[in-house]
């Protein structure tokens, strides 16, 4: 099916003119009775065609005995039959030419082998008809008042409508978000539960929400991204359309579990791949479930945060300090007012002025005096000292939330600075009233800070990395591919691995392969200075464990040392080694790891500090290879800069500046190797990669690779 | 005043038989009218004496023109006058023999110099009368229905009464906690706002709550601990009484700010000292403000968590996964049911059983079928696979919360395992009903996990460290003090510093002081092997910056090297150095830092990884010196074990086991030095301290110290 037809089917699904309900019940207490009842309750204006052979009517609607008897082809069908029968209905609907069906039944891919077979059968039965589900709770279009779902959350009478579109891979969570948003006064546009994603999936709906005029912010509840490249395209498309995406992903602690079992996993668990994917596509990752709505609500105002300086206006000191502290934890500044701002504030209030020279700015009576509040807001919104404003609402404010909301609303048009509120007492009504009137209000100081952080992320992404992500494709394609027709296969030895890395542009230590003491001595003389002697083997991975590494040898020492190494290795492995490497010693610089990591999400490049303690501190970072090719220089630089040990490259404590541009080039070269070789490259890691002082480049001193 | 008199005054304050209200107004809308109105509203049965020269009556009470006219001495007086007049009333009350006064006015220590003078004046006026405040919102005794506060939160009609006592250093936060707890169904006993703490402070009320039969859990909102030793004693007393303390402390991000400015601060900011104090006294630190109530509510059940295995019972898959993930993030396990448990679950339910072999345990209809729910709860509470249970409440459960709460309540007496609930939709009533019926319910999965973590902390503390903290005093006192009568003063040079450390039992490198090349050669010969040559200076701190360190020298090399070093240092400092150290070279082992850190909270011992990257990863830990003396061996061991780089000592990746017991002894010795020298020791740090392989001890290779 073409993209146009697919998006046309999704448009119908989100805004159907007619809905058939297969297996509808007349009892609105039953799950099978709810979809029709909820459509009616929430004001659906289109046609409803219930199908049930046992009933003549459901409410005011005639009931049809089977799908073939439907009076016209519906835009959408909701299939309420169990898993053992749903595929029959799906086949009938497809035969009729129905564009799209929603299958609610569970008992498919989520339950094991038999369920997986059922799911395949369902997909086959659908043919070219689009499917949402199975195991979905359906969807809710609040913009147009169309609810295609039996979710118990729809028992509520009214939902605030707004610009946040939600896609959830869990049906229960869709209901949770719907009811929580309503209670908070957060307005939503569409909510879609994709669940098993046998056909339509996460990214289809991201694209649909990008195209939806009523949606300005996209909120995602993610359990697993099945099509990472499609997700990447959709997320970058949303970014280009200026619609930020906020994602909460579960499975964070699986990464912790994996970390315990596998060496590579410890450095780069699956959850970290999601971090990389989100980072590279501008997606804001919500750290807690509640942050998903909190950050989205702040972004829904459409206001832009251009800096980190936040004014806190409070009438209750303790809560102001609490918010200030939470903002500080996320790197925000809460500077005191500049002299002009402070003077303007003082002019508004009589009495003891001390608290107006500080931030939090303490105005004891503001909550009760709208004129004073307006005056102060005007001063702070106009002040060059602040990029945004938080208003702390205490008990005086929550007692008269409309008064407070009105005063703030009057001032909002004066500036495009973000204005958020923190509600100190328990006051759900005040929270909802403020949020609904354009001032997102939070019951948690940490959420308020997370919301600002999300807003800042959007600005930083738009200003910097977004452009780079857009051009990575071009720069990767421009480079001519390296001739890779004659590469060895299987597990490479150290010399072969380094020849591979060299061919793609990573400088490696000079070295010579030898078999005898005399050859070793000759090699050492030709390399000048002290050398390293190593066992050369395609099978022994940990050379030092079998006595296969000796450092700091002179030409005179190396012959006898080779003899001893041969004996040591023979004792450890049972085989007398035949081949050795004589290698120049690297002096100075710091040790790094540069590797690749395979994952269901794709191939990633890993950079981290080398040496024995690297794993303990887990100071590594990942970037997914884009489908078009390698990483850009900007991406490579951002990898190095994102590490805690970045200062080691940057003149930390008087150490020499490192050759960062050589490191960046090595990362790009390594990433292009991984991109070009694709599935042929099973494994590749340089460890250690020495980064030398500025002008001296980098040097791969050891490494492993495996090709097929 | 003796401890008995002090605690007697606090008892009166918490449960007064009579209350005088100085400056009372007849208008309950005014702050000065509220205390009397709230006392009445919340059912105070004692006597109320309003004082106001302008009024004859307030409500049913006669109003007195001044303090001297009071008909009897009140147990407590609430002073509602402004800061400029409050001290006059306080003096009058003290003259009358009033045990305790609450001063609400602000404008004292928190506002600057004039305020601080007022505060001193207030304290002087009080004499032996106890003061709560100033700048306080007062206190609320829910156990006995006595509210001595104008907090707007008291507008609510009803508050659940329970076993959690709250002390808050912010008045606004007291109101916030009061209203939030009520909305959640969390029962409190007493709430006290201490604010400026001119007299009665945090620890006085911790002690009062330890003595209070109605309180089983103590929750603290802390801005700053003014008397750390008193806090330590009170916290350990609470621990011995089996009353856990949960603390939320603000000022976390100030530590981040300090970290940027000072070298020592970067490794050990003030907030980390609070971590140390809490860790050493068994106090559970709440990471977010909402966790303060959440963890307290879980502890208030009195149930003990004996392990990390949590069963998740759910009727909505998505939310079960969300809770499972949050539990995993904090290190909890969610194992599948064992065969017996699974069989027992299967026996209760017909149909598709697959989801009963997993955890989350998915029982689609449990929320609506109390008999089934009871059966499943019995199985899980009896199962040897689980230490605790989380029940996920979906839309079916929140529709009938009493039904669900009743079924759970029936089962609670069958086991003492903790049972918590997570509420997936927005459902404040269900949350309150469940919590009130003994099943603490949470709207956030992260909070649910934090609550379990708090419960586990209590068990671990009681099982392990508590005993150690109790004995630290004894073991420190038993050691004979070192003769410290002849120590030098001022900034010590390296040799003097190491002589100091040696005297207290830390082994240091062997070394000899020299002035000439010939002496240096002689010294190198006597030390055997390669040596280190260092500048010896009381003023130059960073020897290597001025060319004052040379390593790996033989006896033949050292003479000429000394001459060159002398020139290098002269060029860098302008002075020709006269003294040098010849020192044995340390081979093998890992490098550590062992130091002391001074802070308003006290003196702490710092242990961390040495070397250039240590600061970047901030892998250091602190322990406060107890007032009685040094650290115990168990505390010293726990310091090493709490570091991320602990595995380096413990045979990490095939490296030799390190001499941990020598490290422990060195930490204890260093701590006893700090304890014995007290204020005489201005600064002390060993860096690096080499920890050698097992049996070879430790070796201080360099260090600084300053004495007065």
mmCIF file of N, CA and C in Angstrom, chain B residues 506-581:
data_model
loop_
_atom_site.group_PDB
_atom_site.id
_atom_site.type_symbol
_atom_site.label_atom_id
_atom_site.label_comp_id
_atom_site.label_asym_id
_atom_site.label_seq_id
_atom_site.Cartn_x
_atom_site.Cartn_y
_atom_site.Cartn_z
ATOM 1 N N UNK B 506 49.507 5.275 60.726
ATOM 2 C CA UNK B 506 49.399 5.060 59.274
ATOM 3 C C UNK B 506 50.808 4.866 58.710
ATOM 4 N N UNK B 507 51.043 3.726 58.061
ATOM 5 C CA UNK B 507 52.378 3.465 57.539
ATOM 6 C C UNK B 507 52.669 4.383 56.354
ATOM 7 N N UNK B 508 53.873 4.953 56.332
ATOM 8 C CA UNK B 508 54.258 5.872 55.265
ATOM 9 C C UNK B 508 55.511 5.351 54.579
ATOM 10 N N UNK B 509 55.793 5.903 53.392
ATOM 11 C CA UNK B 509 57.017 5.512 52.686
ATOM 12 C C UNK B 509 58.244 5.825 53.550
ATOM 13 N N UNK B 510 59.274 4.965 53.439
ATOM 14 C CA UNK B 510 60.551 5.270 54.085
ATOM 15 C C UNK B 510 61.207 6.401 53.325
ATOM 16 N N UNK B 511 61.821 7.323 54.017
ATOM 17 C CA UNK B 511 62.405 8.458 53.314
ATOM 18 C C UNK B 511 63.450 9.133 54.186
ATOM 19 N N UNK B 512 64.338 9.846 53.524
ATOM 20 C CA UNK B 512 65.408 10.537 54.242
ATOM 21 C C UNK B 512 65.490 11.964 53.728
ATOM 22 N N UNK B 513 65.743 12.882 54.660
ATOM 23 C CA UNK B 513 65.874 14.283 54.283
ATOM 24 C C UNK B 513 67.326 14.546 53.912
ATOM 25 N N UNK B 514 67.551 15.225 52.778
ATOM 26 C CA UNK B 514 68.917 15.499 52.331
ATOM 27 C C UNK B 514 69.025 16.943 51.852
ATOM 28 N N UNK B 515 70.294 17.420 51.774
ATOM 29 C CA UNK B 515 70.521 18.776 51.254
ATOM 30 C C UNK B 515 71.506 18.799 50.103
ATOM 31 N N UNK B 516 72.333 17.760 50.018
ATOM 32 C CA UNK B 516 73.395 17.782 48.991
ATOM 33 C C UNK B 516 73.280 16.542 48.108
ATOM 34 N N UNK B 517 73.919 16.626 46.903
ATOM 35 C CA UNK B 517 73.940 15.445 46.015
ATOM 36 C C UNK B 517 74.547 14.226 46.691
ATOM 37 N N UNK B 518 75.579 14.424 47.489
ATOM 38 C CA UNK B 518 76.228 13.280 48.141
ATOM 39 C C UNK B 518 75.308 12.630 49.161
ATOM 40 N N UNK B 519 74.618 13.463 49.913
ATOM 41 C CA UNK B 519 73.654 12.915 50.882
ATOM 42 C C UNK B 519 72.552 12.145 50.162
ATOM 43 N N UNK B 520 72.146 12.681 49.019
ATOM 44 C CA UNK B 520 71.069 12.038 48.264
ATOM 45 C C UNK B 520 71.516 10.656 47.785
ATOM 46 N N UNK B 521 72.732 10.579 47.286
ATOM 47 C CA UNK B 521 73.245 9.297 46.797
ATOM 48 C C UNK B 521 73.313 8.295 47.940
ATOM 49 N N UNK B 522 73.802 8.775 49.078
ATOM 50 C CA UNK B 522 73.902 7.922 50.242
ATOM 51 C C UNK B 522 72.512 7.407 50.666
ATOM 52 N N UNK B 523 71.537 8.311 50.640
ATOM 53 C CA UNK B 523 70.173 7.948 51.023
ATOM 54 C C UNK B 523 69.614 6.912 50.067
ATOM 55 N N UNK B 524 69.843 7.117 48.764
ATOM 56 C CA UNK B 524 69.309 6.189 47.762
ATOM 57 C C UNK B 524 69.907 4.802 47.971
ATOM 58 N N UNK B 525 71.202 4.750 48.266
ATOM 59 C CA UNK B 525 71.849 3.461 48.512
ATOM 60 C C UNK B 525 71.233 2.771 49.718
ATOM 61 N N UNK B 526 70.962 3.539 50.749
ATOM 62 C CA UNK B 526 70.447 2.921 51.987
ATOM 63 C C UNK B 526 69.010 2.431 51.815
ATOM 64 N N UNK B 527 68.260 3.053 50.889
ATOM 65 C CA UNK B 527 66.864 2.641 50.690
ATOM 66 C C UNK B 527 66.742 1.434 49.752
ATOM 67 N N UNK B 528 67.816 1.146 48.982
ATOM 68 C CA UNK B 528 67.831 0.043 48.005
ATOM 69 C C UNK B 528 66.810 0.298 46.894
ATOM 70 N N UNK B 529 67.157 -0.085 45.692
ATOM 71 C CA UNK B 529 66.234 0.024 44.555
ATOM 72 C C UNK B 529 66.077 1.450 44.075
ATOM 73 N N UNK B 530 65.151 1.652 43.151
ATOM 74 C CA UNK B 530 64.909 2.980 42.599
ATOM 75 C C UNK B 530 64.191 3.843 43.636
ATOM 76 N N UNK B 531 64.441 5.135 43.561
ATOM 77 C CA UNK B 531 63.859 6.043 44.561
ATOM 78 C C UNK B 531 63.205 7.243 43.884
ATOM 79 N N UNK B 532 62.527 8.021 44.728
ATOM 80 C CA UNK B 532 61.900 9.273 44.290
ATOM 81 C C UNK B 532 62.637 10.415 44.968
ATOM 82 N N UNK B 533 62.866 11.482 44.203
ATOM 83 C CA UNK B 533 63.466 12.693 44.779
ATOM 84 C C UNK B 533 62.414 13.792 44.753
ATOM 85 N N UNK B 534 62.227 14.448 45.908
ATOM 86 C CA UNK B 534 61.200 15.494 45.979
ATOM 87 C C UNK B 534 61.733 16.724 46.689
ATOM 88 N N UNK B 535 61.270 17.859 46.227
ATOM 89 C CA UNK B 535 61.470 19.095 46.978
ATOM 90 C C UNK B 535 60.782 18.966 48.338
ATOM 91 N N UNK B 536 61.464 19.454 49.403
ATOM 92 C CA UNK B 536 60.824 19.447 50.729
ATOM 93 C C UNK B 536 60.587 20.895 51.141
ATOM 94 N N UNK B 537 59.306 21.257 51.265
ATOM 95 C CA UNK B 537 58.991 22.673 51.503
ATOM 96 C C UNK B 537 57.739 22.800 52.350
ATOM 97 N N UNK B 538 57.733 23.796 53.226
ATOM 98 C CA UNK B 538 56.536 24.066 54.009
ATOM 99 C C UNK B 538 55.593 25.025 53.293
ATOM 100 N N UNK B 539 56.040 25.563 52.170
ATOM 101 C CA UNK B 539 55.209 26.581 51.518
ATOM 102 C C UNK B 539 54.720 26.144 50.135
ATOM 103 N N UNK B 540 55.539 25.361 49.412
ATOM 104 C CA UNK B 540 55.109 24.944 48.074
ATOM 105 C C UNK B 540 54.178 23.734 48.198
ATOM 106 N N UNK B 541 52.935 23.896 47.790
ATOM 107 C CA UNK B 541 51.973 22.795 47.913
ATOM 108 C C UNK B 541 52.044 21.859 46.710
ATOM 109 N N UNK B 542 52.126 22.451 45.515
ATOM 110 C CA UNK B 542 52.132 21.618 44.306
ATOM 111 C C UNK B 542 53.567 21.476 43.803
ATOM 112 N N UNK B 543 54.266 20.480 44.363
ATOM 113 C CA UNK B 543 55.696 20.310 44.087
ATOM 114 C C UNK B 543 55.960 20.077 42.607
ATOM 115 N N UNK B 544 55.099 19.267 41.972
ATOM 116 C CA UNK B 544 55.404 18.919 40.587
ATOM 117 C C UNK B 544 55.241 20.130 39.668
ATOM 118 N N UNK B 545 54.401 21.079 40.043
ATOM 119 C CA UNK B 545 54.229 22.275 39.216
ATOM 120 C C UNK B 545 55.521 23.103 39.109
ATOM 121 N N UNK B 546 56.393 22.988 40.103
ATOM 122 C CA UNK B 546 57.633 23.777 40.063
ATOM 123 C C UNK B 546 58.843 22.895 39.744
ATOM 124 N N UNK B 547 58.596 21.710 39.226
ATOM 125 C CA UNK B 547 59.700 20.817 38.870
ATOM 126 C C UNK B 547 60.302 20.113 40.061
ATOM 127 N N UNK B 548 59.559 19.968 41.133
ATOM 128 C CA UNK B 548 60.108 19.434 42.375
ATOM 129 C C UNK B 548 59.862 17.959 42.621
ATOM 130 N N UNK B 549 59.584 17.169 41.591
ATOM 131 C CA UNK B 549 59.407 15.726 41.767
ATOM 132 C C UNK B 549 60.115 14.972 40.638
ATOM 133 N N UNK B 550 60.900 13.962 40.995
ATOM 134 C CA UNK B 550 61.520 13.099 39.983
ATOM 135 C C UNK B 550 61.423 11.659 40.472
ATOM 136 N N UNK B 551 60.946 10.772 39.622
ATOM 137 C CA UNK B 551 60.712 9.390 40.054
ATOM 138 C C UNK B 551 61.645 8.421 39.329
ATOM 139 N N UNK B 552 61.795 7.242 39.913
ATOM 140 C CA UNK B 552 62.520 6.143 39.270
ATOM 141 C C UNK B 552 64.010 6.395 39.137
ATOM 142 N N UNK B 553 64.618 7.003 40.157
ATOM 143 C CA UNK B 553 66.047 7.327 40.070
ATOM 144 C C UNK B 553 66.903 6.252 40.737
ATOM 145 N N UNK B 554 68.048 5.962 40.123
ATOM 146 C CA UNK B 554 69.035 5.085 40.762
ATOM 147 C C UNK B 554 69.996 5.938 41.591
ATOM 148 N N UNK B 555 70.780 5.281 42.437
ATOM 149 C CA UNK B 555 71.735 6.011 43.289
ATOM 150 C C UNK B 555 72.706 6.817 42.439
ATOM 151 N N UNK B 556 73.088 6.285 41.266
ATOM 152 C CA UNK B 556 74.033 7.022 40.415
ATOM 153 C C UNK B 556 73.386 8.285 39.831
ATOM 154 N N UNK B 557 72.095 8.181 39.527
ATOM 155 C CA UNK B 557 71.449 9.309 38.850
ATOM 156 C C UNK B 557 71.084 10.458 39.795
ATOM 157 N N UNK B 558 70.912 10.145 41.081
ATOM 158 C CA UNK B 558 70.206 11.095 41.942
ATOM 159 C C UNK B 558 70.975 12.388 42.216
ATOM 160 N N UNK B 559 72.315 12.282 42.305
ATOM 161 C CA UNK B 559 73.103 13.483 42.602
ATOM 162 C C UNK B 559 72.900 14.564 41.546
ATOM 163 N N UNK B 560 73.207 14.259 40.287
ATOM 164 C CA UNK B 560 73.008 15.267 39.226
ATOM 165 C C UNK B 560 71.550 15.734 39.131
ATOM 166 N N UNK B 561 70.617 14.800 39.395
ATOM 167 C CA UNK B 561 69.201 15.161 39.279
ATOM 168 C C UNK B 561 68.816 16.201 40.339
ATOM 169 N N UNK B 562 69.432 16.064 41.519
ATOM 170 C CA UNK B 562 69.159 17.028 42.594
ATOM 171 C C UNK B 562 69.626 18.427 42.184
ATOM 172 N N UNK B 563 70.761 18.476 41.555
ATOM 173 C CA UNK B 563 71.287 19.776 41.118
ATOM 174 C C UNK B 563 70.322 20.414 40.120
ATOM 175 N N UNK B 564 69.854 19.593 39.191
ATOM 176 C CA UNK B 564 68.939 20.124 38.179
ATOM 177 C C UNK B 564 67.615 20.571 38.802
ATOM 178 N N UNK B 565 67.133 19.740 39.751
ATOM 179 C CA UNK B 565 65.876 20.091 40.426
ATOM 180 C C UNK B 565 66.012 21.424 41.167
ATOM 181 N N UNK B 566 67.150 21.605 41.811
ATOM 182 C CA UNK B 566 67.375 22.861 42.546
ATOM 183 C C UNK B 566 67.257 24.049 41.595
ATOM 184 N N UNK B 567 67.857 23.904 40.403
ATOM 185 C CA UNK B 567 67.784 24.993 39.420
ATOM 186 C C UNK B 567 66.349 25.214 38.941
ATOM 187 N N UNK B 568 65.664 24.098 38.639
ATOM 188 C CA UNK B 568 64.287 24.197 38.144
ATOM 189 C C UNK B 568 63.401 24.914 39.161
ATOM 190 N N UNK B 569 63.536 24.506 40.419
ATOM 191 C CA UNK B 569 62.682 25.092 41.452
ATOM 192 C C UNK B 569 63.030 26.563 41.639
ATOM 193 N N UNK B 570 64.313 26.879 41.585
ATOM 194 C CA UNK B 570 64.707 28.284 41.746
ATOM 195 C C UNK B 570 64.113 29.135 40.630
ATOM 196 N N UNK B 571 64.153 28.582 39.407
ATOM 197 C CA UNK B 571 63.608 29.327 38.285
ATOM 198 C C UNK B 571 62.098 29.569 38.487
ATOM 199 N N UNK B 572 61.420 28.549 39.018
ATOM 200 C CA UNK B 572 59.961 28.651 39.163
ATOM 201 C C UNK B 572 59.539 29.489 40.371
ATOM 202 N N UNK B 573 60.302 29.426 41.447
ATOM 203 C CA UNK B 573 59.861 30.077 42.693
ATOM 204 C C UNK B 573 60.683 31.291 43.054
ATOM 205 N N UNK B 574 61.842 31.437 42.440
ATOM 206 C CA UNK B 574 62.707 32.557 42.800
ATOM 207 C C UNK B 574 63.585 32.269 44.001
ATOM 208 N N UNK B 575 63.473 31.051 44.550
ATOM 209 C CA UNK B 575 64.296 30.719 45.724
ATOM 210 C C UNK B 575 65.015 29.401 45.499
ATOM 211 N N UNK B 576 66.282 29.353 45.854
ATOM 212 C CA UNK B 576 67.057 28.124 45.718
ATOM 213 C C UNK B 576 66.687 27.190 46.881
ATOM 214 N N UNK B 577 66.148 26.025 46.592
ATOM 215 C CA UNK B 577 65.711 25.143 47.686
ATOM 216 C C UNK B 577 66.898 24.514 48.398
ATOM 217 N N UNK B 578 66.753 24.327 49.710
ATOM 218 C CA UNK B 578 67.836 23.786 50.526
ATOM 219 C C UNK B 578 67.590 22.342 50.929
ATOM 220 N N UNK B 579 66.319 21.897 50.879
ATOM 221 C CA UNK B 579 66.033 20.580 51.438
ATOM 222 C C UNK B 579 65.248 19.722 50.465
ATOM 223 N N UNK B 580 65.560 18.428 50.470
ATOM 224 C CA UNK B 580 64.926 17.467 49.571
ATOM 225 C C UNK B 580 64.603 16.197 50.340
ATOM 226 N N UNK B 581 63.701 15.413 49.773
ATOM 227 C CA UNK B 581 63.397 14.097 50.335
ATOM 228 C C UNK B 581 63.800 13.026 49.348
#
